[in-house]
Every structure is written in structure tokens, then in C-alpha cells.
CSV table of C-alpha atoms in Angstrom, one decimal:
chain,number,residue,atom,x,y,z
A,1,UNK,CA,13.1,-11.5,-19.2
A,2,UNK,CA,12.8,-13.1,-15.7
A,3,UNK,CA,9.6,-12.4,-14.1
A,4,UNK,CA,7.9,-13.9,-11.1
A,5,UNK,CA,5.3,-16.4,-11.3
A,6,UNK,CA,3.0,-18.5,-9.0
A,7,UNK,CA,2.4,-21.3,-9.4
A,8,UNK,CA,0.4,-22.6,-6.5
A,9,UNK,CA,-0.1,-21.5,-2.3
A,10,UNK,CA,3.5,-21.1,-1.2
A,11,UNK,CA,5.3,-21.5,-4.9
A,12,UNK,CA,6.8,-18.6,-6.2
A,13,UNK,CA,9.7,-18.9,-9.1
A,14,UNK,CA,10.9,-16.9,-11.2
A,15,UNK,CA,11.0,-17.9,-14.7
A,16,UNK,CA,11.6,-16.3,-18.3
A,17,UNK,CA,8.8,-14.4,-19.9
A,18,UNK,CA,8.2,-12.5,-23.2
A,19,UNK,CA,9.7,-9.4,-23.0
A,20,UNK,CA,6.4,-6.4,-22.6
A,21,UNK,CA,5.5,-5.0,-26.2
A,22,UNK,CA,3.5,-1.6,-26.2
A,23,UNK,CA,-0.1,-3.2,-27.4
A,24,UNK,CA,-2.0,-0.2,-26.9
A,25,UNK,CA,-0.9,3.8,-28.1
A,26,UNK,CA,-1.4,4.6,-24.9
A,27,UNK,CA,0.8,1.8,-23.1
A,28,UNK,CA,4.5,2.8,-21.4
A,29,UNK,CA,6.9,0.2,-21.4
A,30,UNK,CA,9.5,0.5,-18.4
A,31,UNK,CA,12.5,-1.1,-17.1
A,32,UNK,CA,12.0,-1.8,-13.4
A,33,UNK,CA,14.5,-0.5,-11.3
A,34,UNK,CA,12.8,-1.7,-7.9
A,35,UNK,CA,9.8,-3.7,-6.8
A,36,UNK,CA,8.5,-5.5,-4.1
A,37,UNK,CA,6.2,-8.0,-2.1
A,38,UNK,CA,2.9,-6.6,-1.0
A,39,UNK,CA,1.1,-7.8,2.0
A,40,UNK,CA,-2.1,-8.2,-0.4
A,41,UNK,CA,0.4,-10.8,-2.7
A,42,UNK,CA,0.7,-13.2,0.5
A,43,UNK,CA,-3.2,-14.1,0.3
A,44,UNK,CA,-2.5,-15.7,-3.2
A,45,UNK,CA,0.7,-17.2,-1.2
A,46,UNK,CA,-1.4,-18.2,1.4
A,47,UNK,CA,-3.9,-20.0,-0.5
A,48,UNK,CA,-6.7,-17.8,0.4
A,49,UNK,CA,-7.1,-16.2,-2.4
A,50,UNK,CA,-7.2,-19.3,-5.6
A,51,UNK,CA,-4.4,-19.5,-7.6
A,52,UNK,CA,-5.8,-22.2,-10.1
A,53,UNK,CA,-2.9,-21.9,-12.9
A,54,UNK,CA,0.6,-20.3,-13.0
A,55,UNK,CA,0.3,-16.8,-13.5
A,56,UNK,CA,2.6,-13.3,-12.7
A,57,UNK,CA,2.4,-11.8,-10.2
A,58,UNK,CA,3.0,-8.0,-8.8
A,59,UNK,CA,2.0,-4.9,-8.6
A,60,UNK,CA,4.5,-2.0,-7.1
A,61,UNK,CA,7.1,-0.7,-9.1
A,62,UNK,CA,9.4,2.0,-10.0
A,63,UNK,CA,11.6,2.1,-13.1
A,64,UNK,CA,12.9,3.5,-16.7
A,65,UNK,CA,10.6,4.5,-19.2
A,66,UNK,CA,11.8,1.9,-22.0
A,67,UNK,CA,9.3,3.0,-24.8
A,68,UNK,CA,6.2,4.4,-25.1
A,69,UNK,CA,2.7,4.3,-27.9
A,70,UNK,CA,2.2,7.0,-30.1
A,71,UNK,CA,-0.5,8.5,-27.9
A,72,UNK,CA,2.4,9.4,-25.2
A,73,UNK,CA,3.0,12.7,-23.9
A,74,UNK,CA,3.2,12.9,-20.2
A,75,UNK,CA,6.4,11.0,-20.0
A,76,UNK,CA,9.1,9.9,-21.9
A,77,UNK,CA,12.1,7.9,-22.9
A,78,UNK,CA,14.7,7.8,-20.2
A,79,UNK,CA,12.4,9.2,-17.1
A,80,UNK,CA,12.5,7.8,-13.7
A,81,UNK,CA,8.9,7.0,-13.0
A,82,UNK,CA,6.4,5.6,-10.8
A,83,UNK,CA,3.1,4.3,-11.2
A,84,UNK,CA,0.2,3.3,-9.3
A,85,UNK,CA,-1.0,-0.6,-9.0
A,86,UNK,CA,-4.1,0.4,-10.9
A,87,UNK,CA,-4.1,2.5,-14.5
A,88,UNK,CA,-6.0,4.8,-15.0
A,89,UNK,CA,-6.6,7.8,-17.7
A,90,UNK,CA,-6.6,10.5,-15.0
A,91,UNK,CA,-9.2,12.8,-17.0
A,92,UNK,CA,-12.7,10.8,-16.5
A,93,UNK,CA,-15.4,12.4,-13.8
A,94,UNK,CA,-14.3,10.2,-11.3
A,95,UNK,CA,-10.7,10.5,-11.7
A,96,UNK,CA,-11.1,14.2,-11.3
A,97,UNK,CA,-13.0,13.6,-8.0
A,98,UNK,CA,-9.8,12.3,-6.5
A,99,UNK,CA,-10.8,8.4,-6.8
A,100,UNK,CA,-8.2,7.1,-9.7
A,101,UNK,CA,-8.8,3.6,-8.2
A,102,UNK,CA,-12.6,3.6,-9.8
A,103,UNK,CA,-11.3,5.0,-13.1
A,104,UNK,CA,-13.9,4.6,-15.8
A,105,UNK,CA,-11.2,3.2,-17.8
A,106,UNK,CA,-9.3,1.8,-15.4
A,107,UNK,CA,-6.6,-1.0,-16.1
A,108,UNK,CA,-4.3,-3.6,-14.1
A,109,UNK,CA,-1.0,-3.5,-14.8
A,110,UNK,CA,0.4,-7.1,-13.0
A,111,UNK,CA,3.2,-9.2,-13.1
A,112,UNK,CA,5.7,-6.1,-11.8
A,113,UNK,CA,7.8,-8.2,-9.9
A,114,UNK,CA,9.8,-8.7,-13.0
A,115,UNK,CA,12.7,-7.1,-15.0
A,116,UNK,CA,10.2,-5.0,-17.6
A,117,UNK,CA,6.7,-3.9,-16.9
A,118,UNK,CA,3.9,-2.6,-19.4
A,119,UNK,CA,2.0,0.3,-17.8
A,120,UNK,CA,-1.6,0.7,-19.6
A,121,UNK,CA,-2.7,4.7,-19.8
A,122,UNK,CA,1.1,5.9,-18.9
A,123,UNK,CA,-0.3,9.5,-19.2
A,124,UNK,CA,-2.5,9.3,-16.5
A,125,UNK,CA,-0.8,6.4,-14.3
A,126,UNK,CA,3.1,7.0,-14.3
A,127,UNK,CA,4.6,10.4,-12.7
A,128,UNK,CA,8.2,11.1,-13.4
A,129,UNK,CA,10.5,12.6,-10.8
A,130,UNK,CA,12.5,15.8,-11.2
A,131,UNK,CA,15.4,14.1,-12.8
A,132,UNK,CA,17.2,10.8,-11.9
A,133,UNK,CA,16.5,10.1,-7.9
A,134,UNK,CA,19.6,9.1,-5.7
A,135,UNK,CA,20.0,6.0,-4.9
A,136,UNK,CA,19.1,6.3,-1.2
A,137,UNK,CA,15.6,7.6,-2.2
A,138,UNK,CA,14.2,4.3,-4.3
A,139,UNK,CA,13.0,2.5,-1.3
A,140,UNK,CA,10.8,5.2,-0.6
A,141,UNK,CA,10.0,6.1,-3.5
A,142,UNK,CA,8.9,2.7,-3.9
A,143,UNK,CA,6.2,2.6,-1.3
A,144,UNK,CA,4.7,5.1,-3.5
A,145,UNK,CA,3.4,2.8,-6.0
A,146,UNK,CA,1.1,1.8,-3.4
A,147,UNK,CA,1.8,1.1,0.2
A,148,UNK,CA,2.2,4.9,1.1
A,149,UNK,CA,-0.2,6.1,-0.8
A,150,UNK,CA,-2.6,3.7,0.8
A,151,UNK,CA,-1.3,4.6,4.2
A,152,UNK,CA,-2.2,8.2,3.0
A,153,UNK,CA,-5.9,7.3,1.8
A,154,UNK,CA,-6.3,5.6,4.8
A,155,UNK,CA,-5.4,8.5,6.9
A,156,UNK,CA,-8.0,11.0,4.8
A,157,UNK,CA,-10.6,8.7,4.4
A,158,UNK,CA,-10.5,8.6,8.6
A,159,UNK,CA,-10.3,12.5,8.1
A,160,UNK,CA,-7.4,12.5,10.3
A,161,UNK,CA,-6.8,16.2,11.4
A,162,UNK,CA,-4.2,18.7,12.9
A,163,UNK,CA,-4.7,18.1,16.9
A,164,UNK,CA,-6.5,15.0,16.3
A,165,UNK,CA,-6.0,11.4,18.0
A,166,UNK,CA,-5.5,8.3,15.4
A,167,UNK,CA,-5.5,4.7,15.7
A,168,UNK,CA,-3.9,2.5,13.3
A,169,UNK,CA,-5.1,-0.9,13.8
A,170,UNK,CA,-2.2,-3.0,11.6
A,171,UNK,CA,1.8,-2.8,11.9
A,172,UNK,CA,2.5,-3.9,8.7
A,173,UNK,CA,3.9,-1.7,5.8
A,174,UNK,CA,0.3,0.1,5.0
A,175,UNK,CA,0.1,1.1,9.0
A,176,UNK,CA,3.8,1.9,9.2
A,177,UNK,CA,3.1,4.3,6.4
A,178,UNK,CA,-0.3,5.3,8.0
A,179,UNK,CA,1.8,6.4,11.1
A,180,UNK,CA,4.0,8.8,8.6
A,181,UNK,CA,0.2,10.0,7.1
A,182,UNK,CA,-1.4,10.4,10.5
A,183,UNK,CA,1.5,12.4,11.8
A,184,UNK,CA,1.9,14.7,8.4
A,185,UNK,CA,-1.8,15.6,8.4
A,186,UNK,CA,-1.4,16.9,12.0
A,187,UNK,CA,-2.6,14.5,14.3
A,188,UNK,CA,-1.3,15.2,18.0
A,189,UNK,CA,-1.8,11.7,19.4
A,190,UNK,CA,-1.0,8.8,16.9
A,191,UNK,CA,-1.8,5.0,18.7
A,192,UNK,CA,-0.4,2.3,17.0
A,193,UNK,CA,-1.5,-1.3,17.4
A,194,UNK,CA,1.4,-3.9,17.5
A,195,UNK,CA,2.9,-6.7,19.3
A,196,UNK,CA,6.2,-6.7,17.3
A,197,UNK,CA,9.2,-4.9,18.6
A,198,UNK,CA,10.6,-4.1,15.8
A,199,UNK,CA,7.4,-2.6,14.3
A,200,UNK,CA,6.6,-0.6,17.4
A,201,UNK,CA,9.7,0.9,17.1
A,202,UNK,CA,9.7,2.2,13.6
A,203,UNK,CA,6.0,3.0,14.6
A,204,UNK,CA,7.6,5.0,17.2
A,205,UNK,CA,9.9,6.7,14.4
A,206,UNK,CA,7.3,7.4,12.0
A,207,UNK,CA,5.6,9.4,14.5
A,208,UNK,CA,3.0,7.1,16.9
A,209,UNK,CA,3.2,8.5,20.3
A,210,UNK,CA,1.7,5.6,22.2
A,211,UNK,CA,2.3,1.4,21.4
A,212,UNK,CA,-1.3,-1.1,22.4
A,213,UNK,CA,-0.1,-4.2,22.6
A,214,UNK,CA,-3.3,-5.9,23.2
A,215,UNK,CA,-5.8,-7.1,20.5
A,216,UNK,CA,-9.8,-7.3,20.1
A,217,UNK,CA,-11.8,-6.4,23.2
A,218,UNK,CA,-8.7,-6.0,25.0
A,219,UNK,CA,-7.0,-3.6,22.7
A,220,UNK,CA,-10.4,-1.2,22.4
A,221,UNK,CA,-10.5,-1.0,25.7
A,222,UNK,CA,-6.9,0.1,26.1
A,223,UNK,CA,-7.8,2.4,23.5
A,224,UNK,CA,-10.9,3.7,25.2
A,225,UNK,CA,-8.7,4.0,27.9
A,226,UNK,CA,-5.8,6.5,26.3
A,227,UNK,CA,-8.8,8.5,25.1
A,228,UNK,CA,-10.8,9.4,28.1
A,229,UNK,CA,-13.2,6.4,27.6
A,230,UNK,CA,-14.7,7.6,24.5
A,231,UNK,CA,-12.2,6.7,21.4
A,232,UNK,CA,-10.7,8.3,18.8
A,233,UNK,CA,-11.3,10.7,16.0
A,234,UNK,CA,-10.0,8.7,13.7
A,235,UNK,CA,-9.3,5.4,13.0
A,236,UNK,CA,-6.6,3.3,10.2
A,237,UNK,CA,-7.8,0.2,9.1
A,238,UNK,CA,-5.0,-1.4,7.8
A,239,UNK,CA,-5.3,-5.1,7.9
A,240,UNK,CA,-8.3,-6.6,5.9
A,241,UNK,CA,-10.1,-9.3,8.9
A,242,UNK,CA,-13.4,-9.5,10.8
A,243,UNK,CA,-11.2,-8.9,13.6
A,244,UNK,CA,-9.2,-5.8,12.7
A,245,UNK,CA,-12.2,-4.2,11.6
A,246,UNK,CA,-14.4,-4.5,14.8
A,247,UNK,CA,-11.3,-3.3,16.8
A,248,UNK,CA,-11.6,-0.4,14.7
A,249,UNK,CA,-15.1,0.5,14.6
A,250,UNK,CA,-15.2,0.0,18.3
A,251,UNK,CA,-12.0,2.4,19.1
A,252,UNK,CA,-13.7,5.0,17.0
A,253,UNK,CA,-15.4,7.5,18.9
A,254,UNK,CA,-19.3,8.9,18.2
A,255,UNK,CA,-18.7,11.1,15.3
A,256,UNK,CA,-15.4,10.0,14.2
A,257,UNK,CA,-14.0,8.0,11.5
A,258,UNK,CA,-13.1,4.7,10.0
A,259,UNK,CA,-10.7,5.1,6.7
A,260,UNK,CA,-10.8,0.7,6.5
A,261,UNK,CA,-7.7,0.3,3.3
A,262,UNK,CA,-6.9,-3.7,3.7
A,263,UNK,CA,-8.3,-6.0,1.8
A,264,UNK,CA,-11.3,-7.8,3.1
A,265,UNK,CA,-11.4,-11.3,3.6
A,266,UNK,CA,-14.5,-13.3,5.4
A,267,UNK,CA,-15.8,-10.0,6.9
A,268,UNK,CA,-19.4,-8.5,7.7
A,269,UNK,CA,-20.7,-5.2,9.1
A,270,UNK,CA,-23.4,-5.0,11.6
A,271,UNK,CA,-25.7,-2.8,9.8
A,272,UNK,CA,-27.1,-1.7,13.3
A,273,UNK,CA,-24.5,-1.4,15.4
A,274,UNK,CA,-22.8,0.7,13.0
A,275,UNK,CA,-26.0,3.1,12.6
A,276,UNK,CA,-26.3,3.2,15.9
A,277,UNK,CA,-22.3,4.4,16.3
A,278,UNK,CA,-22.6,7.4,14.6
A,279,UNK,CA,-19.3,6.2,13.2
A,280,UNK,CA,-18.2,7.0,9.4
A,281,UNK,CA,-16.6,4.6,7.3
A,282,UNK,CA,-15.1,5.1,3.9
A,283,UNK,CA,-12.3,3.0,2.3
A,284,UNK,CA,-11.5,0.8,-0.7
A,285,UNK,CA,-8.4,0.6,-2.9
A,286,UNK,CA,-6.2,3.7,-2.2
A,287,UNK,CA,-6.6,6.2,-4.8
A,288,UNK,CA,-2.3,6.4,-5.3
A,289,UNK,CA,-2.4,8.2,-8.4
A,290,UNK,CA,-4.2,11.6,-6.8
A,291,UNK,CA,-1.1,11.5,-4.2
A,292,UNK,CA,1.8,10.7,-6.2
A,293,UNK,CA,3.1,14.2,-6.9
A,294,UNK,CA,2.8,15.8,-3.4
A,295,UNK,CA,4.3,12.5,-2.1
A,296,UNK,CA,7.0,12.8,-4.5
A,297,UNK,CA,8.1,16.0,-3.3
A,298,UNK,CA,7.8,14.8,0.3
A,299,UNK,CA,10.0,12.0,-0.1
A,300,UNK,CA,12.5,14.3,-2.4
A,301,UNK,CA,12.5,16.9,-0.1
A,302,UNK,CA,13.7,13.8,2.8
A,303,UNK,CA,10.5,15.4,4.8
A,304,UNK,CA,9.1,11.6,4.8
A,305,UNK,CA,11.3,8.1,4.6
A,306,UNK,CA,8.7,5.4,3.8
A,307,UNK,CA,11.7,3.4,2.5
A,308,UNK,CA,12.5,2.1,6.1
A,309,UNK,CA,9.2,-0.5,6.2
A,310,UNK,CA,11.9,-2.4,3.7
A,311,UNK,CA,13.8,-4.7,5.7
A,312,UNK,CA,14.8,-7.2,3.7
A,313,UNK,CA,16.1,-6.5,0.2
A,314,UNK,CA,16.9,-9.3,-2.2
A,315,UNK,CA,17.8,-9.6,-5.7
A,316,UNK,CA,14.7,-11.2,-7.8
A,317,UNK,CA,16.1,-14.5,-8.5
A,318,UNK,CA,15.3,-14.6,-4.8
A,319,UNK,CA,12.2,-13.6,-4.4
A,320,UNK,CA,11.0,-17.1,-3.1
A,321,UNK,CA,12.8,-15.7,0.3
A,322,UNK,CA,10.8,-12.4,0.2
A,323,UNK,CA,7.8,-14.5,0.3
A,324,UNK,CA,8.8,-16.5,2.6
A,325,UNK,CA,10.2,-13.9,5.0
A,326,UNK,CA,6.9,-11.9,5.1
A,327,UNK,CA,4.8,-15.1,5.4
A,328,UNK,CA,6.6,-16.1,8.5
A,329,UNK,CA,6.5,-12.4,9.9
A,330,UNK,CA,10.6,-12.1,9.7
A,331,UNK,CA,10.0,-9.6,7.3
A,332,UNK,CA,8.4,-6.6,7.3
A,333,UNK,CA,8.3,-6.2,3.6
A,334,UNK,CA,10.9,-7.3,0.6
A,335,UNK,CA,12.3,-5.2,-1.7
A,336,UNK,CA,13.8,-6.5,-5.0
A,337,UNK,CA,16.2,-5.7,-7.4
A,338,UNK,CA,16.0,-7.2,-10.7
């Protein structure tokens, strides 16, 4: 099959691989239908995080169930399903609590930005939709697999709520799709952070109700002033620097909330400045799995249309350009088609 590697800080081919094999009774093997480049891939890309030998890369993905281990019994030959970027068994204690991410058992599925995809623990990973999905709904059924279900934790973990103000600090796909969260769980006033035009306008779509422009000191205090000087309820971390997380902790308000969902890199917490800010903060890698079926029936019932943050789509042979694209900020995010 042809499946993406990496080679190296900005090379990405895509080269022929072994066909997936079920290894495991309790693996799922699917033909991808859609995948994508994440923001997260681009620090491999970037060289930030070490890419030391060639190796596959991916982790969103939608497809048809292929085959599946003896052990099977959720889903089934044929299905349309999605899965999370991380496996897990969806029974275990901490599963249960709503925090699939920390499974007990948890695996990593990788390498999905290829034509066939193993899924480890398909029973408690992949969720099938009712029936075969139009072909209008795949982009946004897509940004299930993790973009807007990590817009979505972000979004609870800040505990936005129905009257609320939020702040999403980050206008790429995750804070696009933290918009669409904000606005569903009933926040009144939704501020998102961008300098891109054509970010703040889908921001605008999605829901946000007022554009910052500005960035560190500058941007909390335009934030401090759209809230009557004292912040906001809640706050979407969406970007993973020293940087984006100060700007959020410091447009949070006493008693509000942090829900901090990109990836850190090079960043440390002032243990007494945030005691001292009566400001909560809860965040890590999004629990998709918890959020897949409501989600589902969001995006089915055309209620939400993650779908848009793609705004590039290329066939996988092409992928180098998705990259590429996103890298140099021309991109939003790349969808592929095997």
C-alpha cells in the first residue's frame, strides 16, 4: 500500500508499505477513506520534535472496516467508522471516568496517513455511523478523529457554560473547532485570537462574536478590556507555547478556567502566580473517544460543520504539499484522499 513516511525535518514521501494484518483478536483493520495533516505532525516536520530514522506517520482517520480479530463485536465488515488517535478498550476505571486518552490499556494507532490503517481495541476505539455517510459529511466527520473532539475537551475542561464568555487563544483547526464547542455548550460571548483573515472569518462562522488581533500583553489586555477588566470565565488553550499559555492564564478571570489542549513545547508554569490566580487548569490529550457518538449525531444531523477548517484537499501522493501548505500558514489544514 502507499503510506506516508518521514524521513527527516521537512521530508515527507510517500512510499509502499506492507499491507496492515490483524496481529491482535482485538485489532480492526480499515481502509481509509479520508485522512489528514495535524498541526501536532508539523513539530516532527519542523524538527522540533526528533525524527532520528524514517518512520509513518499519522494519526486521524476515517474509513471501511476491512477485517477484523476474532474478539470483534462492536463493529463490523463493511461499516463506515471512525476512531480516535489513541486506542483504547473503553471498559477500564478510567475510561469510564470519561478520560479514554489515559486508558489502562491504551494503544497508538500511527501511520494513518496511508491507504489501510490497523486500529488496536476496535471495540472500544472505532464508532460506526448510521449507515454509509454522504459524501459532503467526511470532512467533518474527519475532524472527529481528533481535532473536534479536542476543540470539544478543550471547551469542558475550561467548563465553558450557557451565558458564559470564552477565549480561544489559537486559530488553527483545534481553536476553529473550539469556537463550534464554545458556542454549542452555550457561551454568549466567544473571543477568538487571530491575526489571519481568513481564520477570523470562519472564526466568525463558527460562532466567535468578537476578533483580538493582538498577542501577549497586548492581547490580555484587549481581553481584559472586552470583559470589564476582569477576564473571562473560560479560557481555550489551543496552541502548545510558553506564549499562548501565559496569554491564557492571564485573560482568565479569578475563578474561571484554563482547558490548555496543544501540545507543550519549552513551557513552565509559575507555581505562584497561578495559586495566587485562583485560576483552574485542566488539559492533556483530548479524551475523543467519550465524544464520538454525540458528535456524530451533531455533524449527521448538519447542526455542526467542522469540515470547513479543511482548505486544502489533496490526493496522498501529495501529501508533501499538505505539509508544506500548513508549515508556511497557506493552509489551514490538509485533507487527503488516498
Amino acid at each position: 500500500m502507499r503510506a506516508t513516511i518521514i524521513h527527516a525535518p521537512g521530508d515527507v514521501r510517500v512510499e509502499i508499505s506492507p499491507e496492515p494484518k490483524i496481529v491482535a483478536p482485538t485489532d480492526a483493520v480499515i481502509r481509509t477513506v479520508a485522512t489528514c495533516v495535524c498541526g501536532s505532525d508539523l513539530w516532527n516536520y519542523r524538527g522540533i520534535n526528533p525524527v532520528t530514522e524514517p518512520q509513518p506517520i499519522g494519526h486521524e482517520y476515517v474509513g471501511i472496516v476491512e477485517e477484523v480479530g476474532s474478539d470483534v463485536s462492536t463493529v463490523k465488515p463493511g461499516e463506515f467508522v471512525i476512531g480516535s488517535f489513541i486506542a483504547s478498550d473503553n471498559t477500564c476505571p478510567i475510561c469510564r471516568a470519561g478520560y479514554h486518552t489515559s486508558c489502562l490499556h491504551r494503544d497508538f494507532p500511527n501511520g494513518c496517513q496511508a491507504e489501510y490503517v490497523r486500529v488496536p481495541l476496535a471495540d472500544g476505539t472505532l464508532v460506526a455511523t448510521p449507515g454509509q455517510p454522504a459524501e459532503e459529511l467526511i470532512p467533518s466527520l474527519l475532524t472527529l478523529s481528533d481535532v473536534m473532539g479536542t476543540g470539544w475537551y478543550a471547551a469542558e475542561a475550561a467548563e465553558v457554560r450557557p451565558g458564559s464568555t470564552a477565549v480561544v487563544v489559537g486559530d488553527g483547526a483545534v481553536g476553529l473547532c473550539g469556537v463550534i464547542a464554545a458556542k454549542e455548550l452555550g457561551a454568549e460571548r466567544i473571543i477568538a485570537m487571530s491575526r489571519h483573515e481568513s481564520r477570523q472569518k470562519l472564526a466568525l462562522e463558527f460562532g466567535a462574536t468578537d476578533i483580538v488581533t493582538e498577542r501577549g500583553e497586548e492581547g490580555v489586555a484587549r481581553v481584559k478590556e472586552l470583559t470589564n477588566g476582569i477576564g473571562a470565565e473560560s479560557v481555550l488553550e489551543c496552541v502548545g507555547t510558553q506564549e499562548s499559555l501565559h496569554q491564557a492564564l492571564q485573560s482568565t478571570r479569578p475563578g474561571g478556567n484554563v482547558g490548555f489542549v496543544g501540545m507543550p513545547h519549552d513551557v513552565q508554569i509559575d507555581g505562584q502566580e497561578l495559586f495566587f490566580s485562583h485560576v483552574g487548569l485542566r488539559g492533556g490529550p483530548a479524551p475523543v473517544r467519550a465524544y464520538l457518538p454525540d458528535l456524530i449525531d451533531r455533524v449527521v444531523g448538519g447542526r455542526i460543520n467542522p469540515g470547513k477548517v479543511f482548505d486544502l484537499t489533496l490526493p496522498l501522493d501529495e501529501v508533501a504539499e499538505g505539509y508544506k501548505a500548513m508549515d508556511e500558514r497557506r493552509a489551514i489544514k490538509a485533507l487527503l484522499r488516498p
